């Protein structure tokens, strides 16, 4: 296991972009939002300054309305969609000298920044706090205009879990009269059967073009886009991020009005999870599709987000954790899967052990579930998942995702957050 840490650092060094780290050598050649946050979380264990640079670099792409984009383009490395397709400079809200995408990703950045503040002290908190607060304010102002405590995502890419089975029903309702023109580049380095389908990609591109054509005016997008969803995992991460933002605010002596504002977000979210998203038939929270006005109750890795965020009481935490013990859903068993945790329940009709988020094991979601289980005292299960995660990385290398039956690595190799979070998990024994 000692070697694993050394190899992980080598992967991160290989993906170094100067002040930030790309997710992978060829497949993802720019800076990604939640990737950088996971990278910073891992790197902070041995080089907090460098982890801080990662966050500062990400904040360099922040729009002047507070939005932190999901991609910051580093140069003309081949990737679709490129910066021209987003055409962000059509709006004055975009930063003048940086090329970014026009949508966001789960706000892991605040969680990573909080860990770096613990290492580097209040000075780093002073440096980033106002920018992080303005990002959270943007999320609530522009994406939760009715103050439900649930922000909406307007693109599956914003969930970070692009082809989650949760989005299939909503995407299927989008009838394209003309197919958008574009050329996929994501299947150049990774087999097509491990990536989202063309049907999904057409809709991904349609939705990004739509946001662009509304000049990234969130009011227009919320009113007109066929994809407006209150995502359980995104909102769980935001709740955890609020907890972190609050701690930074206290540490750097911020005014009580800031703290009250954050407390109010958290209180409202907690109520919304209980009264709007919880489904007592299935013992999980469901996403909510605001465009079509229906709950989305697909059993996927997202249902464990509320454990990570501390959003439920002990009783509901117990019920949620039970899904992990079920051999038909997530638990390994003889003749079935061998490792924790498939990203889609095995008994879902959409489950596929090779294709992106339809079933393979991802290191970041395993990591979040481990932290959630630890939070509620389910340490045996957390230990088992940590052991499986490290075994997969040892056997398969730092792949993007892993087959839950065989442990075979899929997606790109030398994937940064697999390396960074391996370092974080390895350091657990010394914490
Ligand atoms: C991809 O290219 O698959 C990314 O997830 C989009 O951000």
GROMACS .gro file of C-alpha atoms and ligand atoms in nm:
model
  438
    1UNK     CA    1   0.000   0.000   0.000
    2UNK     CA    2   0.293   0.234   0.061
    3UNK     CA    3   0.376   0.217  -0.309
    4UNK     CA    4   0.021   0.315  -0.396
    5UNK     CA    5   0.072   0.658  -0.243
    6UNK     CA    6   0.398   0.710  -0.433
    7UNK     CA    7   0.238   0.603  -0.761
    8UNK     CA    8  -0.059   0.830  -0.694
    9UNK     CA    9   0.166   1.134  -0.653
   10UNK     CA   10   0.335   1.042  -0.981
   11UNK     CA   11  -0.004   1.046  -1.161
   12UNK     CA   12  -0.084   1.389  -1.020
   13UNK     CA   13   0.255   1.522  -1.121
   14UNK     CA   14   0.204   1.386  -1.472
   15UNK     CA   15  -0.127   1.574  -1.502
   16UNK     CA   16   0.016   1.899  -1.368
   17UNK     CA   17  -0.092   2.208  -1.563
   18UNK     CA   18   0.119   2.455  -1.363
   19UNK     CA   19  -0.113   2.586  -1.093
   20UNK     CA   20  -0.383   2.326  -1.148
   21UNK     CA   21  -0.419   1.962  -1.246
   22UNK     CA   22  -0.606   1.818  -1.543
   23UNK     CA   23  -0.825   1.516  -1.470
   24UNK     CA   24  -0.642   1.294  -1.721
   25UNK     CA   25  -0.367   1.323  -1.984
   26UNK     CA   26  -0.573   1.319  -2.307
   27UNK     CA   27  -0.938   1.256  -2.227
   28UNK     CA   28  -0.979   1.564  -2.006
   29UNK     CA   29  -0.703   1.812  -2.091
   30UNK     CA   30  -0.831   2.125  -1.909
   31UNK     CA   31  -0.924   2.215  -1.549
   32UNK     CA   32  -1.255   2.075  -1.424
   33UNK     CA   33  -1.443   2.215  -1.127
   34UNK     CA   34  -1.526   1.923  -0.896
   35UNK     CA   35  -1.224   1.728  -1.021
   36UNK     CA   36  -0.997   2.004  -0.896
   37UNK     CA   37  -1.173   2.005  -0.560
   38UNK     CA   38  -1.124   1.629  -0.516
   39UNK     CA   39  -0.763   1.669  -0.628
   40UNK     CA   40  -0.708   1.948  -0.375
   41UNK     CA   41  -0.865   1.737  -0.098
   42UNK     CA   42  -0.612   1.461  -0.163
   43UNK     CA   43  -0.312   1.685  -0.224
   44UNK     CA   44  -0.377   1.883   0.096
   45UNK     CA   45  -0.256   1.577   0.289
   46UNK     CA   46   0.102   1.635   0.174
   47UNK     CA   47   0.121   1.978   0.009
   48UNK     CA   48  -0.144   2.218   0.136
   49UNK     CA   49   0.009   2.513  -0.054
   50UNK     CA   50  -0.025   2.333  -0.384
   51UNK     CA   51  -0.381   2.229  -0.294
   52UNK     CA   52  -0.450   2.596  -0.226
   53UNK     CA   53  -0.314   2.688  -0.572
   54UNK     CA   54  -0.559   2.442  -0.726
   55UNK     CA   55  -0.850   2.623  -0.559
   56UNK     CA   56  -0.719   2.971  -0.642
   57UNK     CA   57  -0.680   2.865  -1.004
   58UNK     CA   58  -1.039   2.741  -1.012
   59UNK     CA   59  -1.159   3.068  -0.862
   60UNK     CA   60  -0.973   3.239  -1.146
   61UNK     CA   61  -1.253   3.121  -1.373
   62UNK     CA   62  -1.532   3.259  -1.155
   63UNK     CA   63  -1.789   3.473  -1.337
   64UNK     CA   64  -1.870   3.815  -1.197
   65UNK     CA   65  -2.219   3.697  -1.098
   66UNK     CA   66  -2.053   3.437  -0.870
   67UNK     CA   67  -2.086   3.126  -1.088
   68UNK     CA   68  -1.788   2.891  -1.089
   69UNK     CA   69  -1.781   2.712  -1.426
   70UNK     CA   70  -1.738   2.340  -1.476
   71UNK     CA   71  -1.442   2.372  -1.714
   72UNK     CA   72  -1.163   2.628  -1.732
   73UNK     CA   73  -0.989   2.586  -2.065
   74UNK     CA   74  -0.612   2.581  -2.046
   75UNK     CA   75  -0.530   2.609  -2.415
   76UNK     CA   76  -0.629   2.457  -2.744
   77UNK     CA   77  -0.596   2.095  -2.637
   78UNK     CA   78  -0.839   1.878  -2.828
   79UNK     CA   79  -1.168   1.836  -2.640
   80UNK     CA   80  -1.534   1.859  -2.732
   81UNK     CA   81  -1.702   2.092  -2.653
   82UNK     CA   82  -1.433   2.352  -2.700
   83UNK     CA   83  -1.437   2.710  -2.574
   84UNK     CA   84  -1.576   2.843  -2.904
   85UNK     CA   85  -1.890   2.635  -2.873
   86UNK     CA   86  -1.964   2.786  -2.529
   87UNK     CA   87  -1.894   3.138  -2.658
   88UNK     CA   88  -1.917   3.278  -2.305
   89UNK     CA   89  -1.789   3.624  -2.394
   90UNK     CA   90  -2.129   3.704  -2.545
   91UNK     CA   91  -2.226   3.790  -2.185
   92UNK     CA   92  -2.056   4.048  -1.964
   93UNK     CA   93  -2.099   3.812  -1.670
   94UNK     CA   94  -1.816   3.596  -1.800
   95UNK     CA   95  -1.458   3.679  -1.699
   96UNK     CA   96  -1.285   3.881  -1.972
   97UNK     CA   97  -0.953   3.699  -1.996
   98UNK     CA   98  -1.041   3.338  -1.924
   99UNK     CA   99  -1.217   3.079  -2.139
  100UNK     CA  100  -1.464   2.867  -1.949
  101UNK     CA  101  -1.777   2.662  -1.998
  102UNK     CA  102  -2.111   2.827  -1.917
  103UNK     CA  103  -2.246   2.584  -1.658
  104UNK     CA  104  -2.134   2.472  -1.312
  105UNK     CA  105  -2.069   2.145  -1.124
  106UNK     CA  106  -2.129   2.022  -0.765
  107UNK     CA  107  -1.973   2.275  -0.521
  108UNK     CA  108  -1.702   2.049  -0.380
  109UNK     CA  109  -1.471   2.352  -0.401
  110UNK     CA  110  -1.591   2.487  -0.065
  111UNK     CA  111  -1.536   2.150   0.101
  112UNK     CA  112  -1.181   2.134  -0.031
  113UNK     CA  113  -1.115   2.496   0.066
  114UNK     CA  114  -1.232   2.418   0.420
  115UNK     CA  115  -0.979   2.138   0.450
  116UNK     CA  116  -0.703   2.366   0.325
  117UNK     CA  117  -0.803   2.632   0.580
  118UNK     CA  118  -0.758   2.366   0.848
  119UNK     CA  119  -0.405   2.307   0.722
  120UNK     CA  120  -0.294   2.658   0.626
  121UNK     CA  121  -0.497   2.861   0.874
  122UNK     CA  122  -0.734   3.156   0.859
  123UNK     CA  123  -0.525   3.346   0.603
  124UNK     CA  124  -0.634   3.110   0.327
  125UNK     CA  125  -0.991   3.143   0.452
  126UNK     CA  126  -0.967   3.523   0.418
  127UNK     CA  127  -0.839   3.482   0.064
  128UNK     CA  128  -1.123   3.263  -0.063
  129UNK     CA  129  -1.425   3.321   0.162
  130UNK     CA  130  -1.596   3.608  -0.021
  131UNK     CA  131  -1.564   3.432  -0.357
  132UNK     CA  132  -1.707   3.110  -0.221
  133UNK     CA  133  -1.992   3.298  -0.054
  134UNK     CA  134  -2.073   3.472  -0.380
  135UNK     CA  135  -2.081   3.132  -0.555
  136UNK     CA  136  -2.328   2.993  -0.299
  137UNK     CA  137  -2.534   3.312  -0.327
  138UNK     CA  138  -2.543   3.272  -0.706
  139UNK     CA  139  -2.668   2.915  -0.668
  140UNK     CA  140  -2.954   3.020  -0.442
  141UNK     CA  141  -3.039   3.344  -0.621
  142UNK     CA  142  -3.032   3.215  -0.976
  143UNK     CA  143  -3.114   2.849  -0.935
  144UNK     CA  144  -3.360   2.848  -0.644
  145UNK     CA  145  -3.571   3.155  -0.711
  146UNK     CA  146  -3.865   3.021  -0.506
  147UNK     CA  147  -3.648   2.965  -0.198
  148UNK     CA  148  -3.714   2.596  -0.163
  149UNK     CA  149  -3.364   2.524  -0.033
  150UNK     CA  150  -3.310   2.310  -0.344
  151UNK     CA  151  -3.107   2.448  -0.632
  152UNK     CA  152  -3.173   2.323  -0.983
  153UNK     CA  153  -2.926   2.191  -1.234
  154UNK     CA  154  -2.994   2.276  -1.597
  155UNK     CA  155  -2.766   2.021  -1.761
  156UNK     CA  156  -2.669   1.661  -1.676
  157UNK     CA  157  -2.303   1.772  -1.688
  158UNK     CA  158  -2.379   1.994  -1.388
  159UNK     CA  159  -2.457   1.684  -1.183
  160UNK     CA  160  -2.104   1.553  -1.250
  161UNK     CA  161  -2.277   1.220  -1.308
  162UNK     CA  162  -2.360   1.291  -1.668
  163UNK     CA  163  -2.542   0.978  -1.782
  164UNK     CA  164  -2.697   0.883  -1.450
  165UNK     CA  165  -3.009   0.667  -1.498
  166UNK     CA  166  -3.185   0.944  -1.306
  167UNK     CA  167  -3.170   1.170  -1.613
  168UNK     CA  168  -3.285   0.918  -1.875
  169UNK     CA  169  -3.660   0.982  -1.833
  170UNK     CA  170  -3.621   1.359  -1.861
  171UNK     CA  171  -3.378   1.340  -2.153
  172UNK     CA  172  -3.608   1.097  -2.336
  173UNK     CA  173  -3.881   1.362  -2.335
  174UNK     CA  174  -3.661   1.600  -2.535
  175UNK     CA  175  -3.764   1.556  -2.898
  176UNK     CA  176  -3.498   1.700  -3.126
  177UNK     CA  177  -3.638   1.832  -3.449
  178UNK     CA  178  -3.286   1.895  -3.577
  179UNK     CA  179  -2.987   1.707  -3.449
  180UNK     CA  180  -2.714   1.944  -3.329
  181UNK     CA  181  -2.399   1.942  -3.543
  182UNK     CA  182  -2.085   1.834  -3.361
  183UNK     CA  183  -1.818   1.569  -3.353
  184UNK     CA  184  -1.762   1.362  -3.041
  185UNK     CA  185  -1.401   1.342  -2.926
  186UNK     CA  186  -1.456   1.146  -2.606
  187UNK     CA  187  -1.443   0.806  -2.779
  188UNK     CA  188  -1.093   0.860  -2.919
  189UNK     CA  189  -0.913   0.744  -2.609
  190UNK     CA  190  -1.188   0.546  -2.435
  191UNK     CA  191  -1.406   0.270  -2.586
  192UNK     CA  192  -1.750   0.391  -2.694
  193UNK     CA  193  -1.923   0.121  -2.488
  194UNK     CA  194  -1.777   0.280  -2.174
  195UNK     CA  195  -1.904   0.631  -2.255
  196UNK     CA  196  -2.252   0.790  -2.273
  197UNK     CA  197  -2.456   0.698  -2.582
  198UNK     CA  198  -2.504   0.917  -2.893
  199UNK     CA  199  -2.868   0.969  -2.800
  200UNK     CA  200  -2.756   1.119  -2.468
  201UNK     CA  201  -2.480   1.322  -2.629
  202UNK     CA  202  -2.722   1.482  -2.876
  203UNK     CA  203  -2.925   1.601  -2.580
  204UNK     CA  204  -2.618   1.715  -2.385
  205UNK     CA  205  -2.517   1.930  -2.681
  206UNK     CA  206  -2.871   2.056  -2.739
  207UNK     CA  207  -2.892   2.170  -2.374
  208UNK     CA  208  -2.554   2.345  -2.380
  209UNK     CA  209  -2.644   2.526  -2.703
  210UNK     CA  210  -2.973   2.631  -2.546
  211UNK     CA  211  -2.803   2.785  -2.240
  212UNK     CA  212  -2.562   2.969  -2.473
  213UNK     CA  213  -2.841   3.094  -2.698
  214UNK     CA  214  -3.010   3.246  -2.392
  215UNK     CA  215  -2.679   3.427  -2.324
  216UNK     CA  216  -2.655   3.232  -2.000
  217UNK     CA  217  -2.952   3.424  -1.859
  218UNK     CA  218  -3.059   3.191  -1.582
  219UNK     CA  219  -3.416   3.323  -1.565
  220UNK     CA  220  -3.469   3.243  -1.932
  221UNK     CA  221  -3.303   2.904  -1.899
  222UNK     CA  222  -3.514   2.805  -1.596
  223UNK     CA  223  -3.827   2.916  -1.776
  224UNK     CA  224  -3.754   2.746  -2.108
  225UNK     CA  225  -3.513   2.456  -2.073
  226UNK     CA  226  -3.657   2.103  -2.087
  227UNK     CA  227  -3.403   2.001  -1.823
  228UNK     CA  228  -3.450   2.170  -1.482
  229UNK     CA  229  -3.394   1.925  -1.200
  230UNK     CA  230  -3.345   1.941  -0.824
  231UNK     CA  231  -3.066   1.686  -0.791
  232UNK     CA  232  -3.028   1.497  -0.460
  233UNK     CA  233  -2.652   1.459  -0.488
  234UNK     CA  234  -2.582   1.818  -0.598
  235UNK     CA  235  -2.795   1.955  -0.314
  236UNK     CA  236  -2.638   1.717  -0.062
  237UNK     CA  237  -2.293   1.839  -0.162
  238UNK     CA  238  -2.416   2.198  -0.141
  239UNK     CA  239  -2.545   2.135   0.211
  240UNK     CA  240  -2.209   1.993   0.316
  241UNK     CA  241  -2.042   2.289   0.141
  242UNK     CA  242  -2.262   2.527   0.344
  243UNK     CA  243  -2.149   2.357   0.663
  244UNK     CA  244  -1.788   2.413   0.552
  245UNK     CA  245  -1.852   2.774   0.445
  246UNK     CA  246  -2.008   2.843   0.785
  247UNK     CA  247  -1.701   2.708   0.963
  248UNK     CA  248  -1.471   2.922   0.751
  249UNK     CA  249  -1.692   3.226   0.826
  250UNK     CA  250  -1.669   3.163   1.199
  251UNK     CA  251  -1.295   3.104   1.185
  252UNK     CA  252  -1.224   3.430   1.007
  253UNK     CA  253  -1.464   3.625   1.228
  254UNK     CA  254  -1.733   3.709   0.973
  255UNK     CA  255  -2.034   3.914   1.062
  256UNK     CA  256  -2.334   3.733   1.213
  257UNK     CA  257  -2.552   3.823   0.914
  258UNK     CA  258  -2.341   3.596   0.689
  259UNK     CA  259  -2.374   3.311   0.936
  260UNK     CA  260  -2.750   3.364   0.961
  261UNK     CA  261  -2.778   3.358   0.583
  262UNK     CA  262  -2.593   3.025   0.563
  263UNK     CA  263  -2.793   2.880   0.854
  264UNK     CA  264  -3.111   2.973   0.677
  265UNK     CA  265  -3.005   2.790   0.358
  266UNK     CA  266  -2.922   2.482   0.560
  267UNK     CA  267  -3.247   2.485   0.755
  268UNK     CA  268  -3.455   2.520   0.440
  269UNK     CA  269  -3.267   2.241   0.263
  270UNK     CA  270  -3.311   2.005   0.556
  271UNK     CA  271  -3.688   2.060   0.550
  272UNK     CA  272  -3.705   2.018   0.172
  273UNK     CA  273  -3.517   1.688   0.187
  274UNK     CA  274  -3.758   1.563   0.451
  275UNK     CA  275  -4.083   1.690   0.305
  276UNK     CA  276  -4.026   1.711  -0.069
  277UNK     CA  277  -3.760   1.458  -0.166
  278UNK     CA  278  -3.795   1.171   0.084
  279UNK     CA  279  -3.984   0.867  -0.044
  280UNK     CA  280  -4.101   0.639   0.234
  281UNK     CA  281  -4.192   0.358  -0.008
  282UNK     CA  282  -3.834   0.314  -0.121
  283UNK     CA  283  -3.649   0.464   0.178
  284UNK     CA  284  -3.448   0.707  -0.029
  285UNK     CA  285  -3.461   1.066  -0.149
  286UNK     CA  286  -3.578   1.119  -0.506
  287UNK     CA  287  -3.470   1.397  -0.742
  288UNK     CA  288  -3.740   1.636  -0.858
  289UNK     CA  289  -3.797   1.725  -1.223
  290UNK     CA  290  -3.933   2.082  -1.214
  291UNK     CA  291  -4.007   2.098  -1.587
  292UNK     CA  292  -4.230   1.791  -1.591
  293UNK     CA  293  -4.334   1.817  -1.226
  294UNK     CA  294  -4.248   1.468  -1.118
  295UNK     CA  295  -4.024   1.289  -0.871
  296UNK     CA  296  -3.739   1.086  -1.019
  297UNK     CA  297  -3.701   0.774  -0.805
  298UNK     CA  298  -3.409   0.584  -0.962
  299UNK     CA  299  -3.196   0.399  -0.710
  300UNK     CA  300  -2.839   0.517  -0.773
  301UNK     CA  301  -2.530   0.622  -0.581
  302UNK     CA  302  -2.692   0.965  -0.535
  303UNK     CA  303  -2.915   0.828  -0.258
  304UNK     CA  304  -2.612   0.819  -0.026
  305UNK     CA  305  -2.543   1.193  -0.069
  306UNK     CA  306  -2.760   1.284   0.233
  307UNK     CA  307  -2.535   1.068   0.456
  308UNK     CA  308  -2.229   1.259   0.337
  309UNK     CA  309  -2.411   1.586   0.408
  310UNK     CA  310  -2.551   1.484   0.747
  311UNK     CA  311  -2.896   1.571   0.615
  312UNK     CA  312  -3.095   1.298   0.788
  313UNK     CA  313  -3.162   1.176   1.141
  314UNK     CA  314  -3.017   0.848   1.270
  315UNK     CA  315  -3.329   0.650   1.180
  316UNK     CA  316  -3.336   0.755   0.815
  317UNK     CA  317  -2.957   0.715   0.794
  318UNK     CA  318  -3.003   0.355   0.901
  319UNK     CA  319  -3.269   0.303   0.632
  320UNK     CA  320  -3.049   0.458   0.361
  321UNK     CA  321  -2.743   0.255   0.465
  322UNK     CA  322  -2.954  -0.064   0.441
  323UNK     CA  323  -2.946  -0.033   0.060
  324UNK     CA  324  -2.573  -0.107   0.083
  325UNK     CA  325  -2.639  -0.441   0.253
  326UNK     CA  326  -2.877  -0.560  -0.017
  327UNK     CA  327  -2.715  -0.807  -0.262
  328UNK     CA  328  -2.970  -0.716  -0.529
  329UNK     CA  329  -2.870  -0.351  -0.510
  330UNK     CA  330  -2.516  -0.270  -0.398
  331UNK     CA  331  -2.370  -0.548  -0.179
  332UNK     CA  332  -2.113  -0.789  -0.324
  333UNK     CA  333  -2.207  -1.156  -0.304
  334UNK     CA  334  -2.099  -1.494  -0.438
  335UNK     CA  335  -2.182  -1.520  -0.808
  336UNK     CA  336  -2.258  -1.149  -0.833
  337UNK     CA  337  -2.051  -0.833  -0.792
  338UNK     CA  338  -1.725  -0.854  -0.602
  339UNK     CA  339  -1.661  -0.494  -0.498
  340UNK     CA  340  -1.840  -0.194  -0.345
  341UNK     CA  341  -2.014   0.029  -0.469
  342UNK     CA  342  -2.175   0.011  -0.813
  343UNK     CA  343  -2.298   0.361  -0.906
  344UNK     CA  344  -2.639   0.227  -1.011
  345UNK     CA  345  -2.838  -0.032  -0.822
  346UNK     CA  346  -2.780  -0.376  -0.975
  347UNK     CA  347  -3.152  -0.439  -1.010
  348UNK     CA  348  -3.209  -0.123  -1.215
  349UNK     CA  349  -3.304  -0.190  -1.577
  350UNK     CA  350  -3.039   0.067  -1.672
  351UNK     CA  351  -2.754  -0.102  -1.482
  352UNK     CA  352  -2.444  -0.159  -1.695
  353UNK     CA  353  -2.110  -0.250  -1.527
  354UNK     CA  354  -1.895  -0.082  -1.794
  355UNK     CA  355  -2.072   0.231  -1.906
  356UNK     CA  356  -1.963   0.550  -1.726
  357UNK     CA  357  -2.213   0.623  -1.442
  358UNK     CA  358  -2.457   0.341  -1.520
  359UNK     CA  359  -2.289   0.093  -1.286
  360UNK     CA  360  -1.909   0.108  -1.264
  361UNK     CA  361  -1.747   0.195  -0.932
  362UNK     CA  362  -1.602   0.545  -0.907
  363UNK     CA  363  -1.347   0.644  -0.643
  364UNK     CA  364  -1.505   0.981  -0.562
  365UNK     CA  365  -1.847   0.836  -0.489
  366UNK     CA  366  -1.696   0.554  -0.281
  367UNK     CA  367  -1.503   0.821  -0.093
  368UNK     CA  368  -1.817   1.028  -0.026
  369UNK     CA  369  -2.009   0.725   0.095
  370UNK     CA  370  -1.720   0.626   0.325
  371UNK     CA  371  -1.723   0.975   0.477
  372UNK     CA  372  -2.102   0.961   0.513
  373UNK     CA  373  -2.100   0.622   0.683
  374UNK     CA  374  -1.825   0.738   0.920
  375UNK     CA  375  -2.032   1.043   1.004
  376UNK     CA  376  -2.318   0.823   1.125
  377UNK     CA  377  -2.094   0.569   1.300
  378UNK     CA  378  -2.128   0.284   1.046
  379UNK     CA  379  -1.754   0.225   1.062
  380UNK     CA  380  -1.744  -0.146   0.968
  381UNK     CA  381  -1.918  -0.080   0.638
  382UNK     CA  382  -1.698   0.226   0.579
  383UNK     CA  383  -1.386   0.013   0.640
  384UNK     CA  384  -1.503  -0.251   0.396
  385UNK     CA  385  -1.565   0.008   0.123
  386UNK     CA  386  -1.228   0.172   0.188
  387UNK     CA  387  -1.058  -0.170   0.160
  388UNK     CA  388  -1.238  -0.247  -0.169
  389UNK     CA  389  -1.149   0.094  -0.311
  390UNK     CA  390  -0.780   0.059  -0.232
  391UNK     CA  391  -0.778  -0.300  -0.366
  392UNK     CA  392  -0.929  -0.184  -0.696
  393UNK     CA  393  -0.667   0.090  -0.727
  394UNK     CA  394  -0.383  -0.148  -0.642
  395UNK     CA  395  -0.496  -0.409  -0.891
  396UNK     CA  396  -0.628  -0.191  -1.170
  397UNK     CA  397  -0.421   0.127  -1.140
  398UNK     CA  398  -0.565   0.478  -1.123
  399UNK     CA  399  -0.844   0.420  -1.372
  400UNK     CA  400  -1.146   0.645  -1.402
  401UNK     CA  401  -1.393   0.372  -1.302
  402UNK     CA  402  -1.402   0.000  -1.230
  403UNK     CA  403  -1.615  -0.300  -1.315
  404UNK     CA  404  -1.789  -0.413  -0.993
  405UNK     CA  405  -1.783  -0.781  -1.105
  406UNK     CA  406  -1.422  -0.816  -1.214
  407UNK     CA  407  -1.245  -0.509  -1.079
  408UNK     CA  408  -1.124  -0.432  -1.433
  409UNK     CA  409  -1.048  -0.063  -1.486
  410UNK     CA  410  -1.253   0.131  -1.743
  411UNK     CA  411  -1.249   0.483  -1.886
  412UNK     CA  412  -0.926   0.676  -1.898
  413UNK     CA  413  -0.611   0.570  -1.718
  414UNK     CA  414  -0.405   0.798  -1.492
  415UNK     CA  415  -0.717   0.968  -1.364
  416UNK     CA  416  -0.633   1.242  -1.115
  417UNK     CA  417  -0.909   1.214  -0.857
  418UNK     CA  418  -0.861   0.837  -0.833
  419UNK     CA  419  -0.500   0.914  -0.737
  420UNK     CA  420  -0.576   1.207  -0.506
  421UNK     CA  421  -0.851   1.030  -0.315
  422UNK     CA  422  -0.634   0.717  -0.282
  423UNK     CA  423  -0.391   0.941  -0.094
  424UNK     CA  424  -0.673   1.070   0.126
  425UNK     CA  425  -0.796   0.718   0.204
  426UNK     CA  426  -0.442   0.595   0.273
  427UNK     CA  427  -0.392   0.879   0.518
  428UNK     CA  428  -0.702   0.774   0.719
  429UNK     CA  429  -0.494   0.540   0.935
  430UNK     CA  430  -0.278   0.834   1.044
  431UNK     CA  431  -0.567   1.075   1.117
  432LIG     C1  432  -1.715   1.457  -2.007
  432LIG     O1  433  -1.657   1.506  -2.106
  432LIG     O2  434  -1.754   1.341  -2.003
  432LIG     C2  435  -1.734   1.541  -1.888
  432LIG     O3  436  -1.794   1.469  -1.784
  432LIG     C3  437  -1.819   1.662  -1.919
  432LIG     O4  438  -1.791   1.755  -1.823
   0.00000   0.00000   0.00000
